[in-house]
Tab-separated table of C-alpha atoms and ligand atoms in Angstrom:
chain	number	residue	atom	x	y	z
E	1	MET	CA	94.736	104.705	210.620
E	2	LEU	CA	98.588	105.710	211.637
E	3	PHE	CA	99.913	108.603	209.297
E	4	ARG	CA	102.905	110.208	209.749
E	5	GLN	CA	104.569	113.152	208.040
E	6	PHE	CA	108.259	113.799	207.887
E	7	PHE	CA	109.946	117.003	206.469
E	8	ASP	CA	113.778	116.893	204.808
E	9	HIS	CA	114.464	120.670	205.344
E	10	ALA	CA	117.444	120.462	202.554
E	11	SER	CA	114.883	120.043	199.747
E	12	SER	CA	112.125	120.681	201.283
E	13	THR	CA	110.314	117.269	200.625
E	14	TYR	CA	107.583	115.803	202.647
E	15	THR	CA	107.374	111.901	203.234
E	16	TYR	CA	104.588	110.100	204.453
E	17	LEU	CA	104.281	107.023	206.199
E	18	ILE	CA	101.256	104.971	206.293
E	19	ALA	CA	99.847	101.702	207.801
E	20	SER	CA	96.215	100.506	209.499
E	21	SER	CA	97.535	100.821	213.131
E	22	ARG	CA	100.552	100.711	215.332
E	23	GLY	CA	102.331	96.922	214.622
E	24	ARG	CA	100.852	96.654	211.307
E	25	GLU	CA	102.811	96.505	207.540
E	26	ALA	CA	103.334	99.918	206.417
E	27	VAL	CA	103.976	102.087	203.157
E	28	ILE	CA	106.273	105.100	203.099
E	29	ILE	CA	106.076	107.561	199.969
E	30	ASP	CA	108.710	109.632	198.741
E	31	PRO	CA	111.511	108.905	201.177
E	32	VAL	CA	114.670	110.941	201.275
E	33	LYS	CA	118.222	109.260	201.367
E	34	GLU	CA	119.240	111.217	204.140
E	35	GLN	CA	115.954	110.896	206.087
E	36	VAL	CA	116.237	107.199	206.405
E	37	ALA	CA	117.687	106.484	209.733
E	38	GLN	CA	114.775	108.897	211.148
E	39	TYR	CA	112.137	106.757	209.097
E	40	LEU	CA	113.802	103.439	210.604
E	41	THR	CA	113.613	104.597	213.933
E	42	ALA	CA	109.942	105.663	213.823
E	43	ILE	CA	108.894	102.595	212.405
E	44	GLU	CA	110.742	100.666	214.638
E	45	GLN	CA	109.337	102.252	217.638
E	46	LEU	CA	105.825	101.899	216.082
E	47	GLY	CA	106.403	98.253	215.835
E	48	LEU	CA	105.721	98.776	211.962
E	49	ARG	CA	106.835	96.658	209.335
E	50	LEU	CA	107.801	98.661	205.945
E	51	VAL	CA	106.563	96.530	202.950
E	52	LYS	CA	106.340	99.055	200.365
E	53	ALA	CA	108.309	102.185	199.562
E	54	ILE	CA	106.751	104.195	196.595
E	55	ASP	CA	108.374	107.225	194.662
E	56	THR	CA	105.615	109.446	192.998
E	57	HIS	CA	108.299	110.300	190.412
E	58	THR	CA	112.319	110.465	189.578
E	59	HIS	CA	113.066	113.321	191.837
E	60	ALA	CA	115.264	116.124	190.805
E	61	ASP	CA	116.317	117.870	194.063
E	62	HIS	CA	117.228	115.074	196.269
E	63	ILE	CA	118.330	111.243	196.526
E	64	THR	CA	115.682	108.753	196.958
E	65	GLY	CA	115.450	106.692	200.265
E	66	LEU	CA	113.866	104.067	197.869
E	67	GLY	CA	117.326	102.070	197.562
E	68	ASP	CA	118.279	102.047	201.122
E	69	LEU	CA	114.846	101.024	202.576
E	70	ARG	CA	114.756	98.251	200.151
E	71	GLU	CA	118.137	97.051	201.636
E	72	ARG	CA	117.506	97.786	205.126
E	73	THR	CA	113.831	96.364	205.344
E	74	GLY	CA	113.248	94.066	202.430
E	75	CYS	CA	110.598	96.054	201.455
E	76	LEU	CA	109.474	96.355	197.525
E	77	SER	CA	110.539	99.791	195.905
E	78	ILE	CA	107.727	100.832	193.562
E	79	MET	CA	107.487	103.304	191.065
E	80	GLY	CA	105.025	104.098	187.947
E	81	GLU	CA	104.951	102.205	184.978
E	82	TYR	CA	106.604	104.359	182.744
E	83	THR	CA	110.137	104.934	185.335
E	84	LYS	CA	113.270	104.732	183.656
E	85	ALA	CA	114.775	103.469	186.895
E	86	ASP	CA	115.905	99.962	186.442
E	87	CYS	CA	116.213	99.374	189.986
E	88	VAL	CA	112.739	99.512	191.438
E	89	SER	CA	110.983	95.908	192.360
E	90	CYS	CA	107.603	96.630	190.987
E	91	ARG	CA	105.767	99.066	188.506
E	92	VAL	CA	102.269	100.324	188.894
E	93	THR	CA	99.754	100.872	186.138
E	94	ASP	CA	97.255	103.548	185.861
E	95	GLY	CA	94.159	102.952	188.233
E	96	GLU	CA	95.928	100.040	190.077
E	97	VAL	CA	95.486	99.615	193.624
E	98	LEU	CA	98.064	98.620	196.248
E	99	ASP	CA	96.778	97.155	199.237
E	100	THR	CA	98.914	97.321	202.288
E	101	ASP	CA	97.267	95.516	205.217
E	102	GLY	CA	93.953	97.127	204.392
E	103	ILE	CA	95.581	100.429	203.697
E	104	ARG	CA	94.582	101.278	199.936
E	105	LEU	CA	96.558	103.305	197.388
E	106	GLN	CA	95.075	103.839	193.737
E	107	ALA	CA	98.251	104.811	191.441
E	108	LEU	CA	97.019	107.422	189.012
E	109	TYR	CA	99.036	108.472	186.427
E	110	THR	CA	99.599	112.257	186.419
E	111	PRO	CA	102.425	113.443	183.946
E	112	GLY	CA	103.039	116.952	183.236
E	113	HIS	CA	105.953	117.714	185.985
E	114	THR	CA	107.206	115.064	184.649
E	115	SER	CA	106.488	112.364	181.760
E	116	GLU	CA	106.392	109.560	184.347
E	117	SER	CA	104.623	111.142	187.567
E	118	PHE	CA	102.055	109.072	189.420
E	119	SER	CA	99.779	110.323	192.343
E	120	PHE	CA	98.257	107.974	194.830
E	121	VAL	CA	94.734	108.078	196.161
E	122	LEU	CA	94.073	106.982	199.892
E	123	ALA	CA	91.082	104.945	200.191
E	124	PRO	CA	89.706	105.294	196.665
E	125	ASP	CA	86.500	104.217	196.806
E	126	ALA	CA	86.028	106.875	199.419
E	127	PRO	CA	88.923	109.350	198.650
E	128	VAL	CA	90.441	110.560	201.906
E	129	ALA	CA	93.667	112.168	200.635
E	130	VAL	CA	95.779	112.245	197.514
E	131	PHE	CA	99.570	111.895	197.578
E	132	SER	CA	100.356	114.373	194.289
E	133	GLY	CA	104.000	114.297	194.051
E	134	ASP	CA	104.882	117.412	192.482
E	135	VAL	CA	102.169	117.603	189.944
E	136	LEU	CA	99.818	119.601	192.257
E	137	MET	CA	101.028	121.464	195.179
E	138	ILE	CA	99.654	123.771	197.620
E	139	ARG	CA	98.991	127.069	195.653
E	140	GLY	CA	101.574	125.660	193.087
E	141	THR	CA	102.345	123.343	190.837
E	142	GLY	CA	105.334	121.593	189.858
E	143	ARG	CA	107.598	122.768	187.176
E	144	THR	CA	107.516	121.427	183.697
E	145	ASP	CA	110.527	122.549	182.275
E	146	PHE	CA	112.864	119.304	182.394
E	147	GLN	CA	112.471	115.426	182.416
E	148	ASN	CA	109.902	115.743	179.367
E	149	GLY	CA	107.488	117.766	181.673
E	150	ASP	CA	104.557	119.351	179.656
E	151	PRO	CA	102.531	122.308	180.897
E	152	GLY	CA	99.520	121.101	178.992
E	153	LYS	CA	99.829	117.515	180.466
E	154	SER	CA	100.089	118.760	183.636
E	155	TRP	CA	96.793	121.136	183.066
E	156	ASP	CA	95.151	117.884	182.261
E	157	SER	CA	96.546	115.741	184.775
E	158	ILE	CA	95.485	118.519	187.518
E	159	THR	CA	92.124	119.380	185.857
E	160	ARG	CA	90.824	116.044	184.887
E	161	THR	CA	92.257	113.666	187.094
E	162	LEU	CA	92.952	115.053	190.856
E	163	PHE	CA	90.093	117.760	190.226
E	164	ALA	CA	87.650	114.872	189.677
E	165	LEU	CA	88.454	114.052	193.411
E	166	PRO	CA	85.868	115.113	196.010
E	167	ASP	CA	86.692	118.270	197.027
E	168	ASP	CA	87.552	117.267	200.697
E	169	THR	CA	90.275	115.263	199.463
E	170	THR	CA	93.239	116.005	201.343
E	171	LEU	CA	96.181	117.099	199.265
E	172	TYR	CA	99.615	115.709	200.361
E	173	PRO	CA	102.239	116.974	197.969
E	174	ALA	CA	105.880	116.002	197.893
E	175	HIS	CA	106.904	119.581	198.654
E	176	ASP	CA	106.531	122.560	200.270
E	177	TYR	CA	108.386	125.904	200.518
E	178	LYS	CA	106.382	128.270	202.461
E	179	GLY	CA	105.458	126.225	205.367
E	180	TRP	CA	101.866	124.500	204.220
E	181	THR	CA	101.836	121.115	205.544
E	182	SER	CA	98.565	119.955	203.511
E	183	SER	CA	95.520	121.375	201.717
E	184	SER	CA	92.439	120.047	200.079
E	185	ILE	CA	91.237	119.448	196.424
E	186	GLY	CA	88.660	121.783	196.530
E	187	GLU	CA	90.969	124.640	198.428
E	188	GLU	CA	93.072	124.369	195.412
E	189	ARG	CA	90.403	124.480	192.990
E	190	ARG	CA	89.367	127.787	194.202
E	191	PHE	CA	92.558	129.216	195.584
E	192	ASN	CA	95.647	127.773	193.450
E	193	PRO	CA	96.856	131.153	191.525
E	194	ARG	CA	98.090	129.068	188.599
E	195	LEU	CA	94.694	127.088	188.127
E	196	ALA	CA	91.814	129.050	189.148
E	197	GLY	CA	89.755	131.061	186.823
E	198	LYS	CA	92.638	130.307	184.610
E	199	THR	CA	92.578	128.672	181.060
E	200	ARG	CA	94.478	125.745	179.670
E	201	GLU	CA	96.379	128.348	177.396
E	202	GLN	CA	96.942	130.789	180.215
E	203	TYR	CA	98.363	128.200	182.393
E	204	ILE	CA	100.779	126.947	179.622
E	205	GLU	CA	101.806	130.399	179.298
E	206	ILE	CA	102.590	130.939	183.034
E	207	MET	CA	104.563	127.957	183.136
E	208	ASN	CA	106.530	128.604	180.084
E	209	ASN	CA	107.823	131.672	181.641
E	210	LEU	CA	108.637	130.729	185.175
E	211	ASP	CA	112.260	130.957	184.454
E	212	LEU	CA	113.192	128.619	187.186
E	213	PRO	CA	117.148	128.171	187.904
E	214	ASP	CA	117.817	124.250	187.671
E	215	PRO	CA	117.717	122.547	190.949
E	216	LYS	CA	121.213	122.430	192.614
E	217	MET	CA	121.421	118.691	193.201
E	218	MET	CA	119.883	118.207	189.706
E	219	ASP	CA	122.880	116.748	187.905
E	220	VAL	CA	123.717	114.449	191.013
E	221	ALA	CA	119.901	113.168	192.145
E	222	ILE	CA	118.459	112.127	188.944
E	223	PRO	CA	121.229	109.875	187.646
E	224	ALA	CA	121.248	108.695	191.442
E	225	ASN	CA	117.537	108.295	191.760
E	226	LEU	CA	117.839	106.119	188.600
E	227	ALA	CA	119.353	103.902	190.294
E	228	CYS	CA	117.123	104.164	193.558
E	229	GLY	CA	119.708	106.284	195.319
E	230	LEU	CA	122.201	103.456	195.897
E	231	ASP	CA	124.766	104.569	193.779
E	232	ALA	CA	125.228	107.786	195.315
E	233	GLY	CA	127.917	108.569	197.516
R	301	LIG	FE1	109.963	116.834	191.359
């Protein structure tokens, strides 16, 4: 399998490019508009043909590359079925499997960070990795105080859906702010300070008292992302 992790410094976003091997069809997860040229370079140099671009959710901190990638490559732009982005070409439902030249990604509905967040499990028959967006992060979890976020739903998505995956499933979130690049489900069960040894009530209390400032780009990014990033300047 061919796998690349990209990082956008401005928003600390991770983007993932996956294909079965060099020269094959590829899928990209959570692309950032400002990094589209870099993705296209990698795609060209590896002889890939991008056929799917997925956003795990409507991001509030950066503008998506979904629309640009669709215009440049003709790929499908994909989000979960509850997205308010009218521009996507395809909406996936809970449990649906996307097959890209043998690379299988199963969509799992994991609300909490936003009401429309999905995670994607690589090789769902014997899970290898999960792309969790901002629902479950490395030693943290995505804030739940805007975009119809809900700490109780976040707890349920993480503990019932994501923690049901095997412990050795690699965790690839959409962001990291401390330099971690990946984790595993087992690690987060044991060491995530918001979750390990906590009750649902304690988690809700923690999330309701984070007192975080709004993301700098929130007022720009959310409306732009509802148009797949194409209306942004
Ligand atoms: Fe987010």
